[in-house]
Amino acid sequence: MSAGAPRRSLAWIVRWLHTYVSMLGFLAVVFFGITGLTLNHAAWFESGAESTREEKGTLDAAWLGQADDSVADRLAVVEHLRRVHGIAGTVCEFQVAADECVIVFKGPGYTADAVVDREHATYELTETRKGAFALIDDLHKGRDTGPVWSWVVDVSAVVVTVSGLTGLWLLCYLKKRRLAGMLVATLGAAVPVALWWLFVP
């Protein structure tokens, strides 16, 4: 900083931080606000949106190993299902038994289950898509979304928290509105707590 440059006050720094952090988190606030509503009233938005597809097919028997052991070429089986049937999501389960394999794929608003008959090298696949609202609800919860989206949720939570705390800090500098603002903030915190205490079993 040059000798003639003014020293930034703490209030200026907090105001700057609040402004730009709030803009950075604006979309996150809107998204999590809307999806909070759709999540709380899932029956309103998700009714009739689910679609299910069933498929059958065969696999290379060499991928499945011997029927009396637990060896299977898991990658080959998974990639075959993705290539032939366009399966999405990540593999969250791959169970191998003497007579069958069960593979479960999951993603936001999405599941696919494949049951493989090891003796005959055949499989039955069921894919379920739950619709757009179920997808954004799972994004809200971070369910079956993978590590990258989990990181997005964490960053959004930090951004929204910083925005709220810096806004409360700035309120302290507004002498004419400080008391009223604090009373409203206290009321906004007390009402949900009271409703939870009185009405939530």
CSV table of C-alpha atoms in Angstrom, one decimal:
chain,number,residue,atom,x,y,z
A,1,MET,CA,0.0,0.0,0.0
A,2,SER,CA,1.4,3.4,-0.9
A,3,ALA,CA,1.9,6.2,1.7
A,4,GLY,CA,-1.0,8.2,0.3
A,5,ALA,CA,-3.4,5.4,0.0
A,6,PRO,CA,-6.3,5.4,2.5
A,7,ARG,CA,-6.4,2.5,5.0
A,8,ARG,CA,-9.5,0.5,4.5
A,9,SER,CA,-11.7,0.3,7.5
A,10,LEU,CA,-13.0,-3.0,8.9
A,11,ALA,CA,-16.5,-1.9,8.0
A,12,TRP,CA,-15.4,-1.3,4.3
A,13,ILE,CA,-13.8,-4.7,4.2
A,14,VAL,CA,-16.9,-6.5,5.6
A,15,ARG,CA,-19.2,-4.5,3.3
A,16,TRP,CA,-17.0,-5.5,0.3
A,17,LEU,CA,-16.9,-9.2,1.4
A,18,HIS,CA,-20.7,-9.2,2.0
A,19,THR,CA,-21.5,-7.7,-1.4
A,20,TYR,CA,-19.3,-10.1,-3.5
A,21,VAL,CA,-19.8,-13.2,-1.5
A,22,SER,CA,-23.6,-12.6,-1.6
A,23,MET,CA,-23.4,-12.3,-5.4
A,24,LEU,CA,-21.3,-15.4,-5.6
A,25,GLY,CA,-23.8,-17.3,-3.6
A,26,PHE,CA,-26.9,-15.8,-5.1
A,27,LEU,CA,-27.7,-18.8,-7.4
A,28,ALA,CA,-27.0,-21.2,-4.5
A,29,VAL,CA,-29.5,-19.4,-2.3
A,30,VAL,CA,-32.2,-19.5,-5.0
A,31,PHE,CA,-31.5,-23.1,-5.9
A,32,PHE,CA,-31.6,-24.4,-2.3
A,33,GLY,CA,-34.6,-22.3,-1.5
A,34,ILE,CA,-36.6,-23.7,-4.5
A,35,THR,CA,-35.5,-27.3,-3.9
A,36,GLY,CA,-36.3,-26.9,-0.2
A,37,LEU,CA,-39.9,-26.3,-1.2
A,38,THR,CA,-40.0,-29.1,-3.8
A,39,LEU,CA,-38.3,-31.5,-1.3
A,40,ASN,CA,-40.8,-30.6,1.4
A,41,HIS,CA,-43.7,-31.2,-1.0
A,42,ALA,CA,-42.4,-34.0,-3.1
A,43,ALA,CA,-45.9,-35.5,-3.7
A,44,TRP,CA,-47.0,-32.3,-5.4
A,45,PHE,CA,-44.1,-32.2,-7.9
A,46,GLU,CA,-43.0,-35.8,-8.4
A,47,SER,CA,-46.4,-37.5,-8.9
A,48,GLY,CA,-46.5,-39.5,-12.1
A,49,ALA,CA,-43.0,-38.4,-13.2
A,50,GLU,CA,-41.3,-41.8,-12.6
A,51,SER,CA,-40.6,-44.0,-15.6
A,52,THR,CA,-39.2,-47.5,-15.7
A,53,ARG,CA,-37.5,-49.5,-18.4
A,54,GLU,CA,-36.8,-53.2,-18.4
A,55,GLU,CA,-34.2,-54.9,-20.6
A,56,LYS,CA,-32.7,-58.3,-21.0
A,57,GLY,CA,-29.4,-59.4,-22.5
A,58,THR,CA,-26.4,-61.8,-22.5
A,59,LEU,CA,-22.8,-61.4,-21.4
A,60,ASP,CA,-19.5,-63.1,-22.3
A,61,ALA,CA,-19.4,-66.1,-19.9
A,62,ALA,CA,-15.6,-65.5,-19.5
A,63,TRP,CA,-16.4,-62.2,-17.6
A,64,LEU,CA,-18.3,-64.1,-14.9
A,65,GLY,CA,-15.7,-66.6,-13.9
A,66,GLN,CA,-16.6,-70.0,-12.5
A,67,ALA,CA,-20.0,-70.6,-10.9
A,68,ASP,CA,-18.4,-71.9,-7.7
A,69,ASP,CA,-16.2,-68.9,-6.9
A,70,SER,CA,-16.5,-65.1,-6.6
A,71,VAL,CA,-14.3,-64.0,-9.5
A,72,ALA,CA,-15.9,-61.8,-12.2
A,73,ASP,CA,-14.5,-59.2,-14.5
A,74,ARG,CA,-16.5,-56.4,-13.0
A,75,LEU,CA,-15.3,-53.6,-15.3
A,76,ALA,CA,-16.2,-55.6,-18.4
A,77,VAL,CA,-19.7,-56.2,-17.1
A,78,VAL,CA,-20.3,-52.6,-16.1
A,79,GLU,CA,-19.0,-51.2,-19.4
A,80,HIS,CA,-21.1,-53.6,-21.4
A,81,LEU,CA,-24.3,-52.4,-19.6
A,82,ARG,CA,-23.3,-48.8,-20.1
A,83,ARG,CA,-22.5,-49.2,-23.8
A,84,VAL,CA,-25.5,-51.4,-24.7
A,85,HIS,CA,-28.2,-49.8,-22.5
A,86,GLY,CA,-26.9,-46.3,-21.9
A,87,ILE,CA,-26.8,-46.8,-18.1
A,88,ALA,CA,-25.9,-43.7,-16.2
A,89,GLY,CA,-25.0,-43.2,-12.5
A,90,THR,CA,-22.1,-44.6,-10.6
A,91,VAL,CA,-21.8,-48.2,-9.4
A,92,CYS,CA,-22.7,-48.3,-5.7
A,93,GLU,CA,-23.0,-52.1,-5.4
A,94,PHE,CA,-21.5,-55.1,-7.2
A,95,GLN,CA,-22.4,-58.2,-5.3
A,96,VAL,CA,-21.1,-61.6,-6.5
A,97,ALA,CA,-22.6,-64.9,-5.4
A,98,ALA,CA,-22.1,-68.4,-6.6
A,99,ASP,CA,-25.1,-68.3,-8.9
A,100,GLU,CA,-25.6,-64.6,-9.7
A,101,CYS,CA,-24.3,-61.1,-9.6
A,102,VAL,CA,-26.2,-58.0,-8.7
A,103,ILE,CA,-25.1,-54.6,-9.9
A,104,VAL,CA,-26.7,-51.4,-8.7
A,105,PHE,CA,-26.1,-48.0,-10.4
A,106,LYS,CA,-27.3,-44.8,-8.7
A,107,GLY,CA,-27.4,-41.1,-9.6
A,108,PRO,CA,-29.6,-38.1,-8.6
A,109,GLY,CA,-33.2,-39.1,-9.5
A,110,TYR,CA,-31.9,-42.3,-11.0
A,111,THR,CA,-31.4,-46.0,-10.3
A,112,ALA,CA,-30.6,-49.1,-12.4
A,113,ASP,CA,-30.4,-52.7,-11.1
A,114,ALA,CA,-28.9,-55.6,-13.1
A,115,VAL,CA,-29.3,-59.2,-11.9
A,116,VAL,CA,-26.9,-61.6,-13.8
A,117,ASP,CA,-27.4,-65.3,-14.0
A,118,ARG,CA,-23.9,-66.6,-13.9
A,119,GLU,CA,-24.7,-70.1,-15.2
A,120,HIS,CA,-26.4,-68.9,-18.4
A,121,ALA,CA,-24.5,-65.6,-18.7
A,122,THR,CA,-27.8,-63.7,-19.0
A,123,TYR,CA,-29.1,-60.7,-17.2
A,124,GLU,CA,-32.3,-58.7,-16.4
A,125,LEU,CA,-32.0,-54.9,-16.1
A,126,THR,CA,-34.4,-52.4,-14.5
A,127,GLU,CA,-33.8,-48.7,-15.0
A,128,THR,CA,-35.8,-46.1,-13.1
A,129,ARG,CA,-35.8,-42.4,-13.8
A,130,LYS,CA,-37.7,-40.3,-11.2
A,131,GLY,CA,-38.2,-37.1,-13.1
A,132,ALA,CA,-36.7,-33.6,-13.0
A,133,PHE,CA,-37.9,-32.6,-9.5
A,134,ALA,CA,-36.6,-35.8,-8.0
A,135,LEU,CA,-33.3,-35.0,-9.7
A,136,ILE,CA,-33.0,-31.5,-8.2
A,137,ASP,CA,-34.2,-32.8,-4.8
A,138,ASP,CA,-31.3,-35.3,-4.8
A,139,LEU,CA,-28.9,-32.5,-5.8
A,140,HIS,CA,-30.2,-30.5,-2.8
A,141,LYS,CA,-29.5,-33.4,-0.5
A,142,GLY,CA,-26.2,-34.4,-2.2
A,143,ARG,CA,-27.6,-37.9,-2.6
A,144,ASP,CA,-25.7,-40.2,-5.1
A,145,THR,CA,-24.1,-37.1,-6.7
A,146,GLY,CA,-20.4,-38.0,-6.3
A,147,PRO,CA,-17.5,-36.1,-4.8
A,148,VAL,CA,-17.6,-33.1,-7.1
A,149,TRP,CA,-21.2,-32.1,-6.3
A,150,SER,CA,-20.5,-32.8,-2.6
A,151,TRP,CA,-17.8,-30.1,-2.9
A,152,VAL,CA,-20.2,-27.7,-4.6
A,153,VAL,CA,-22.7,-28.2,-1.7
A,154,ASP,CA,-19.9,-27.6,0.9
A,155,VAL,CA,-18.7,-24.4,-0.8
A,156,SER,CA,-22.3,-23.2,-1.2
A,157,ALA,CA,-22.9,-23.7,2.5
A,158,VAL,CA,-19.8,-21.7,3.4
A,159,VAL,CA,-20.7,-18.9,1.0
A,160,VAL,CA,-24.2,-18.6,2.3
A,161,THR,CA,-22.9,-18.6,5.9
A,162,VAL,CA,-20.3,-15.9,5.3
A,163,SER,CA,-23.0,-13.8,3.5
A,164,GLY,CA,-25.3,-14.1,6.5
A,165,LEU,CA,-22.7,-13.4,9.1
A,166,THR,CA,-21.3,-10.4,7.3
A,167,GLY,CA,-24.8,-9.0,6.8
A,168,LEU,CA,-25.4,-9.3,10.5
A,169,TRP,CA,-22.1,-7.6,11.2
A,170,LEU,CA,-23.0,-4.7,8.8
A,171,LEU,CA,-26.3,-4.2,10.6
A,172,CYS,CA,-24.3,-3.3,13.7
A,173,TYR,CA,-23.0,-0.2,11.9
A,174,LEU,CA,-26.5,1.1,11.1
A,175,LYS,CA,-27.4,2.9,14.3
A,176,LYS,CA,-31.0,3.9,13.2
A,177,ARG,CA,-31.9,0.4,12.1
A,178,ARG,CA,-29.7,-1.7,14.4
A,179,LEU,CA,-32.3,-2.4,17.1
A,180,ALA,CA,-35.1,-3.1,14.7
A,181,GLY,CA,-32.9,-5.3,12.6
A,182,MET,CA,-31.7,-7.3,15.6
A,183,LEU,CA,-35.3,-7.8,16.8
A,184,VAL,CA,-36.4,-9.1,13.4
A,185,ALA,CA,-33.3,-11.4,13.3
A,186,THR,CA,-34.1,-12.7,16.8
A,187,LEU,CA,-37.7,-13.2,15.8
A,188,GLY,CA,-36.7,-15.1,12.7
A,189,ALA,CA,-34.6,-17.4,14.8
A,190,ALA,CA,-37.0,-17.8,17.6
A,191,VAL,CA,-40.1,-18.7,15.6
A,192,PRO,CA,-38.7,-21.8,13.9
A,193,VAL,CA,-37.2,-23.0,17.2
A,194,ALA,CA,-40.5,-22.5,19.0
A,195,LEU,CA,-42.5,-24.3,16.3
A,196,TRP,CA,-40.0,-27.2,16.4
A,197,TRP,CA,-40.2,-27.3,20.2
A,198,LEU,CA,-44.0,-27.2,20.4
A,199,PHE,CA,-45.2,-29.2,17.3
A,200,VAL,CA,-42.5,-31.5,16.1
A,201,PRO,CA,-42.7,-34.9,17.9
